[in-house]
Amino acid sequence: MFENNYYSLVAGLREYTLESDTKGFDAREIVDEILEALSSSDANAVRLLYGYYDCENIIALRAGRAAYNPLGNLSREELAEELDSPRKMPAPMARVIRIYADPESEEAEGVDMTIGFEKALWSAYYDVCSHSKSRFIREWTAFDRTLRNVAAAAVARATDRNVDEVTVGKDEIVDRLQRSSAADFGLRGELSYIDAVIAAVNDEQNLVEKEHKIDLVRWEQAGELATFDYFNINAILSYLAKINIVARWALLDPKRGREMLERIMAELDGKELVNKQ
């Protein structure tokens, strides 16, 4: 299938830099500028990537929390409208919102409401992503769901909670997480990062360090999924996946946020060298 190539856009990505601190870094601005340069289909893939934050924001709003991540596609006002009458979110996610708003409705018949709204919405989001036309979106979100499931399962096991209460979706890996008594859930041969995640959860007492180690796994995977993509939408999505990590750490730990953004710049320069060979 024909892919659009964005030579000028990718070449200009290195222009996004931090000043002496994180005040000059605006992830939302970066996303918006990139969206303007993409075809409609590629822009849809980017919006689906950021649908993750729409889910976060919807869950927070429904729970009465003030938390709001500006990386989501929807404004605060639009989120409130979605909770009242969902129209902008993908159909499976909109259906979850409607069903949990009116569990007595005909649409809710046969739906297991014991799952809980949050888990149901995340399952719907990842299901939508699994059917995306974008190869990167399919693979990245499958990885992200599995990584989160592994981390959640490790925490649940350490705190004597039921693993099935914290995992999202259904597949062979989720089944093993729920049933296996092995230290690595019997997944060492299938998930290269399983030991790193379990070690971060079990051995790291500092919560910030724990999150940092898990985000390093995400960082590496974002790069690997676009190893041979230099100027297409996969390269841009890989870049944005890393920008999202930088945005998180710019808030949690500005020094680490700057270090991560500098690493992106170094990696972009490395790709240039490859293309010159």
GROMACS .gro file of C-alpha atoms in nm:
model
  277
    1MET     CA    1   0.000   0.000   0.000
    2PHE     CA    2   0.124   0.349  -0.089
    3GLU     CA    3   0.259   0.549   0.203
    4ASN     CA    4   0.300   0.923   0.230
    5ASN     CA    5   0.651   1.042   0.298
    6TYR     CA    6   0.712   1.357   0.498
    7TYR     CA    7   1.070   1.449   0.423
    8SER     CA    8   1.050   1.814   0.526
    9LEU     CA    9   0.844   1.742   0.835
   10VAL     CA   10   1.076   1.473   0.966
   11ALA     CA   11   1.382   1.683   0.885
   12GLY     CA   12   1.233   1.965   1.090
   13LEU     CA   13   1.154   1.759   1.399
   14ARG     CA   14   1.494   1.837   1.546
   15GLU     CA   15   1.386   2.201   1.576
   16TYR     CA   16   1.181   2.109   1.884
   17THR     CA   17   1.428   2.169   2.164
   18LEU     CA   18   1.422   2.263   2.529
   19GLU     CA   19   1.581   2.580   2.661
   20SER     CA   20   1.770   2.572   2.989
   21ASP     CA   21   1.463   2.416   3.151
   22THR     CA   22   1.133   2.263   3.036
   23LYS     CA   23   0.949   2.593   2.996
   24GLY     CA   24   1.014   2.596   2.622
   25PHE     CA   25   0.861   2.252   2.566
   26ASP     CA   26   0.497   2.232   2.457
   27ALA     CA   27   0.394   1.882   2.353
   28ARG     CA   28   0.044   1.992   2.249
   29GLU     CA   29   0.191   2.253   2.016
   30ILE     CA   30   0.420   1.992   1.861
   31VAL     CA   31   0.126   1.758   1.798
   32ASP     CA   32  -0.087   2.033   1.644
   33GLU     CA   33   0.190   2.144   1.410
   34ILE     CA   34   0.248   1.788   1.296
   35LEU     CA   35  -0.124   1.730   1.240
   36GLU     CA   36  -0.139   2.025   1.004
   37ALA     CA   37   0.121   1.866   0.776
   38LEU     CA   38  -0.034   1.519   0.751
   39SER     CA   39  -0.281   1.361   0.512
   40SER     CA   40  -0.629   1.301   0.655
   41SER     CA   41  -0.570   0.927   0.703
   42ASP     CA   42  -0.235   0.979   0.873
   43ALA     CA   43  -0.381   1.254   1.091
   44ASN     CA   44  -0.650   1.006   1.200
   45ALA     CA   45  -0.377   0.767   1.313
   46VAL     CA   46  -0.220   1.041   1.523
   47ARG     CA   47  -0.557   1.130   1.676
   48LEU     CA   48  -0.614   0.765   1.762
   49LEU     CA   49  -0.277   0.760   1.940
   50TYR     CA   50  -0.394   1.056   2.147
   51GLY     CA   51  -0.731   0.896   2.207
   52TYR     CA   52  -0.553   0.736   2.502
   53TYR     CA   53  -0.559   1.070   2.680
   54ASP     CA   54  -0.924   1.122   2.589
   55CYS     CA   55  -0.995   0.800   2.779
   56GLU     CA   56  -0.793   0.922   3.075
   57ASN     CA   57  -0.979   1.252   3.073
   58ILE     CA   58  -1.324   1.096   3.036
   59ILE     CA   59  -1.255   0.860   3.325
   60ALA     CA   60  -1.136   1.148   3.544
   61LEU     CA   61  -1.432   1.369   3.455
   62ARG     CA   62  -1.685   1.092   3.516
   63ALA     CA   63  -1.526   1.026   3.855
   64GLY     CA   64  -1.553   1.394   3.947
   65ARG     CA   65  -1.179   1.458   3.939
   66ALA     CA   66  -1.033   1.783   3.808
   67ALA     CA   67  -0.738   1.613   3.636
   68TYR     CA   68  -0.712   1.695   3.266
   69ASN     CA   69  -0.436   1.603   3.021
   70PRO     CA   70  -0.416   1.860   2.737
   71LEU     CA   71  -0.267   1.598   2.505
   72GLY     CA   72  -0.613   1.453   2.448
   73ASN     CA   73  -0.803   1.539   2.131
   74LEU     CA   74  -1.105   1.676   2.318
   75SER     CA   75  -1.130   1.996   2.522
   76ARG     CA   76  -1.284   2.000   2.869
   77GLU     CA   77  -1.608   2.128   2.721
   78GLU     CA   78  -1.612   1.857   2.454
   79LEU     CA   79  -1.547   1.590   2.717
   80ALA     CA   80  -1.849   1.706   2.916
   81GLU     CA   81  -2.058   1.688   2.600
   82GLU     CA   82  -1.929   1.337   2.527
   83LEU     CA   83  -2.035   1.215   2.870
   84ASP     CA   84  -2.380   1.357   2.806
   85SER     CA   85  -2.413   1.247   2.443
   86PRO     CA   86  -2.102   1.085   2.289
   87ARG     CA   87  -2.055   1.176   1.925
   88LYS     CA   88  -1.687   1.244   1.867
   89MET     CA   89  -1.523   0.937   2.019
   90PRO     CA   90  -1.493   0.614   1.815
   91ALA     CA   91  -1.815   0.412   1.814
   92PRO     CA   92  -1.706   0.130   2.053
   93MET     CA   93  -1.591   0.384   2.311
   94ALA     CA   94  -1.904   0.595   2.268
   95ARG     CA   95  -2.111   0.281   2.323
   96VAL     CA   96  -1.937   0.217   2.656
   97ILE     CA   97  -2.015   0.572   2.768
   98ARG     CA   98  -2.382   0.536   2.675
   99ILE     CA   99  -2.422   0.195   2.837
  100TYR     CA  100  -2.270   0.297   3.169
  101ALA     CA  101  -2.471   0.618   3.168
  102ASP     CA  102  -2.791   0.416   3.131
  103PRO     CA  103  -2.739   0.053   3.240
  104GLU     CA  104  -3.111  -0.014   3.204
  105SER     CA  105  -3.115   0.075   2.836
  106GLU     CA  106  -3.178  -0.175   2.561
  107GLU     CA  107  -2.821  -0.124   2.440
  108ALA     CA  108  -2.692  -0.242   2.778
  109GLU     CA  109  -2.875  -0.575   2.764
  110GLY     CA  110  -2.635  -0.867   2.794
  111VAL     CA  111  -2.339  -0.644   2.890
  112ASP     CA  112  -2.141  -0.749   3.197
  113MET     CA  113  -2.165  -0.432   3.404
  114THR     CA  114  -1.950  -0.578   3.681
  115ILE     CA  115  -1.642  -0.504   3.471
  116GLY     CA  116  -1.654  -0.137   3.564
  117PHE     CA  117  -1.654   0.171   3.343
  118GLU     CA  118  -1.279   0.235   3.342
  119LYS     CA  119  -1.184  -0.116   3.240
  120ALA     CA  120  -1.461  -0.131   2.979
  121LEU     CA  121  -1.351   0.199   2.821
  122TRP     CA  122  -0.986   0.094   2.803
  123SER     CA  123  -1.084  -0.239   2.648
  124ALA     CA  124  -1.287  -0.054   2.386
  125TYR     CA  125  -1.000   0.184   2.311
  126TYR     CA  126  -0.745  -0.091   2.262
  127ASP     CA  127  -0.991  -0.285   2.050
  128VAL     CA  128  -1.038   0.016   1.822
  129CYS     CA  129  -0.661   0.049   1.790
  130SER     CA  130  -0.624  -0.320   1.705
  131HIS     CA  131  -0.831  -0.257   1.393
  132SER     CA  132  -0.648   0.057   1.285
  133LYS     CA  133  -0.510   0.077   0.931
  134SER     CA  134  -0.186   0.202   1.084
  135ARG     CA  135   0.065  -0.074   1.147
  136PHE     CA  136   0.242   0.133   1.412
  137ILE     CA  137  -0.081   0.206   1.600
  138ARG     CA  138  -0.177  -0.163   1.603
  139GLU     CA  139   0.162  -0.279   1.726
  140TRP     CA  140   0.228   0.008   1.966
  141THR     CA  141  -0.107  -0.014   2.144
  142ALA     CA  142  -0.087  -0.394   2.163
  143PHE     CA  143   0.254  -0.352   2.328
  144ASP     CA  144   0.130  -0.073   2.554
  145ARG     CA  145  -0.169  -0.275   2.674
  146THR     CA  146   0.051  -0.577   2.742
  147LEU     CA  147   0.312  -0.369   2.924
  148ARG     CA  148   0.048  -0.210   3.144
  149ASN     CA  149  -0.111  -0.550   3.208
  150VAL     CA  150   0.222  -0.703   3.310
  151ALA     CA  151   0.302  -0.415   3.545
  152ALA     CA  152  -0.049  -0.422   3.694
  153ALA     CA  153  -0.038  -0.799   3.735
  154ALA     CA  154   0.298  -0.782   3.913
  155VAL     CA  155   0.165  -0.518   4.151
  156ALA     CA  156  -0.155  -0.717   4.209
  157ARG     CA  157   0.042  -1.030   4.290
  158ALA     CA  158   0.265  -0.839   4.533
  159THR     CA  159  -0.038  -0.693   4.711
  160ASP     CA  160  -0.250  -1.011   4.712
  161ARG     CA  161  -0.510  -0.875   4.470
  162ASN     CA  162  -0.678  -1.072   4.193
  163VAL     CA  163  -0.491  -1.021   3.869
  164ASP     CA  164  -0.810  -1.042   3.665
  165GLU     CA  165  -0.931  -0.724   3.837
  166VAL     CA  166  -0.648  -0.514   3.694
  167THR     CA  167  -0.582  -0.653   3.346
  168VAL     CA  168  -0.747  -0.510   3.035
  169GLY     CA  169  -0.861  -0.711   2.735
  170LYS     CA  170  -0.847  -1.080   2.658
  171ASP     CA  171  -0.569  -1.274   2.490
  172GLU     CA  172  -0.321  -1.552   2.565
  173ILE     CA  173  -0.089  -1.321   2.758
  174VAL     CA  174  -0.371  -1.192   2.979
  175ASP     CA  175  -0.473  -1.552   3.041
  176ARG     CA  176  -0.121  -1.640   3.157
  177LEU     CA  177  -0.103  -1.332   3.378
  178GLN     CA  178  -0.423  -1.444   3.546
  179ARG     CA  179  -0.335  -1.812   3.582
  180SER     CA  180   0.043  -1.857   3.600
  181SER     CA  181   0.223  -1.887   3.934
  182ALA     CA  182   0.568  -1.855   3.775
  183ALA     CA  183   0.780  -1.553   3.873
  184ASP     CA  184   0.774  -1.431   3.513
  185PHE     CA  185   0.417  -1.550   3.451
  186GLY     CA  186   0.567  -1.795   3.203
  187LEU     CA  187   0.630  -1.511   2.958
  188ARG     CA  188   1.010  -1.480   2.953
  189GLY     CA  189   1.034  -1.649   2.616
  190GLU     CA  190   0.769  -1.424   2.460
  191LEU     CA  191   0.824  -1.079   2.607
  192SER     CA  192   1.181  -0.950   2.596
  193TYR     CA  193   1.101  -0.683   2.856
  194ILE     CA  194   0.925  -0.904   3.111
  195ASP     CA  195   1.222  -0.922   3.351
  196ALA     CA  196   1.282  -0.546   3.336
  197VAL     CA  197   0.920  -0.467   3.418
  198ILE     CA  198   0.888  -0.720   3.699
  199ALA     CA  199   1.219  -0.604   3.848
  200ALA     CA  200   1.104  -0.243   3.834
  201VAL     CA  201   0.779  -0.330   4.010
  202ASN     CA  202   0.921  -0.567   4.269
  203ASP     CA  203   1.267  -0.431   4.342
  204GLU     CA  204   1.234  -0.054   4.308
  205GLN     CA  205   1.090   0.111   4.616
  206ASN     CA  206   1.109   0.462   4.476
  207LEU     CA  207   0.788   0.517   4.277
  208VAL     CA  208   0.947   0.776   4.047
  209GLU     CA  209   1.237   0.544   3.967
  210LYS     CA  210   0.993   0.261   3.907
  211GLU     CA  211   0.798   0.466   3.655
  212HIS     CA  212   1.118   0.582   3.489
  213LYS     CA  213   1.240   0.226   3.435
  214ILE     CA  214   0.908   0.121   3.283
  215ASP     CA  215   0.905   0.427   3.057
  216LEU     CA  216   1.251   0.332   2.931
  217VAL     CA  217   1.096   0.006   2.809
  218ARG     CA  218   0.833   0.210   2.625
  219TRP     CA  219   1.101   0.434   2.477
  220GLU     CA  220   1.297   0.143   2.335
  221GLN     CA  221   0.985  -0.018   2.190
  222ALA     CA  222   0.875   0.307   2.025
  223GLY     CA  223   1.206   0.312   1.843
  224GLU     CA  224   1.207  -0.054   1.751
  225LEU     CA  225   0.863  -0.037   1.592
  226ALA     CA  226   0.991   0.221   1.344
  227THR     CA  227   1.344   0.091   1.296
  228PHE     CA  228   1.329   0.098   0.916
  229ASP     CA  229   1.087   0.389   0.886
  230TYR     CA  230   1.250   0.723   0.824
  231PHE     CA  231   1.006   0.965   0.662
  232ASN     CA  232   0.663   0.800   0.679
  233ILE     CA  233   0.383   0.814   0.934
  234ASN     CA  234   0.541   0.535   1.138
  235ALA     CA  235   0.849   0.749   1.197
  236ILE     CA  236   0.627   1.037   1.307
  237LEU     CA  237   0.416   0.819   1.537
  238SER     CA  238   0.732   0.676   1.690
  239TYR     CA  239   0.856   1.029   1.751
  240LEU     CA  240   0.524   1.129   1.908
  241ALA     CA  241   0.521   0.824   2.134
  242LYS     CA  242   0.854   0.947   2.270
  243ILE     CA  243   0.732   1.306   2.291
  244ASN     CA  244   0.449   1.179   2.512
  245ILE     CA  245   0.706   1.025   2.746
  246VAL     CA  246   0.904   1.348   2.749
  247ALA     CA  247   0.586   1.544   2.829
  248ARG     CA  248   0.519   1.320   3.127
  249TRP     CA  249   0.869   1.359   3.264
  250ALA     CA  250   0.879   1.731   3.198
  251LEU     CA  251   0.614   1.744   3.473
  252LEU     CA  252   0.744   1.468   3.700
  253ASP     CA  253   1.113   1.547   3.670
  254PRO     CA  254   1.216   1.839   3.441
  255LYS     CA  255   1.581   1.733   3.432
  256ARG     CA  256   1.490   1.388   3.303
  257GLY     CA  257   1.242   1.539   3.061
  258ARG     CA  258   1.520   1.747   2.908
  259GLU     CA  259   1.753   1.447   2.891
  260MET     CA  260   1.489   1.245   2.706
  261LEU     CA  261   1.422   1.519   2.454
  262GLU     CA  262   1.794   1.552   2.388
  263ARG     CA  263   1.800   1.178   2.328
  264ILE     CA  264   1.530   1.218   2.063
  265MET     CA  265   1.742   1.479   1.890
  266ALA     CA  266   2.045   1.250   1.896
  267GLU     CA  267   1.842   0.963   1.750
  268LEU     CA  268   1.714   1.183   1.468
  269ASP     CA  269   2.072   1.278   1.380
  270GLY     CA  270   2.160   0.908   1.381
  271LYS     CA  271   1.886   0.833   1.127
  272GLU     CA  272   2.026   1.104   0.903
  273LEU     CA  273   2.361   0.932   0.904
  274VAL     CA  274   2.199   0.602   0.810
  275ASN     CA  275   2.023   0.762   0.515
  276LYS     CA  276   2.347   0.911   0.389
  277GLN     CA  277   2.516   0.572   0.365
   0.00000   0.00000   0.00000
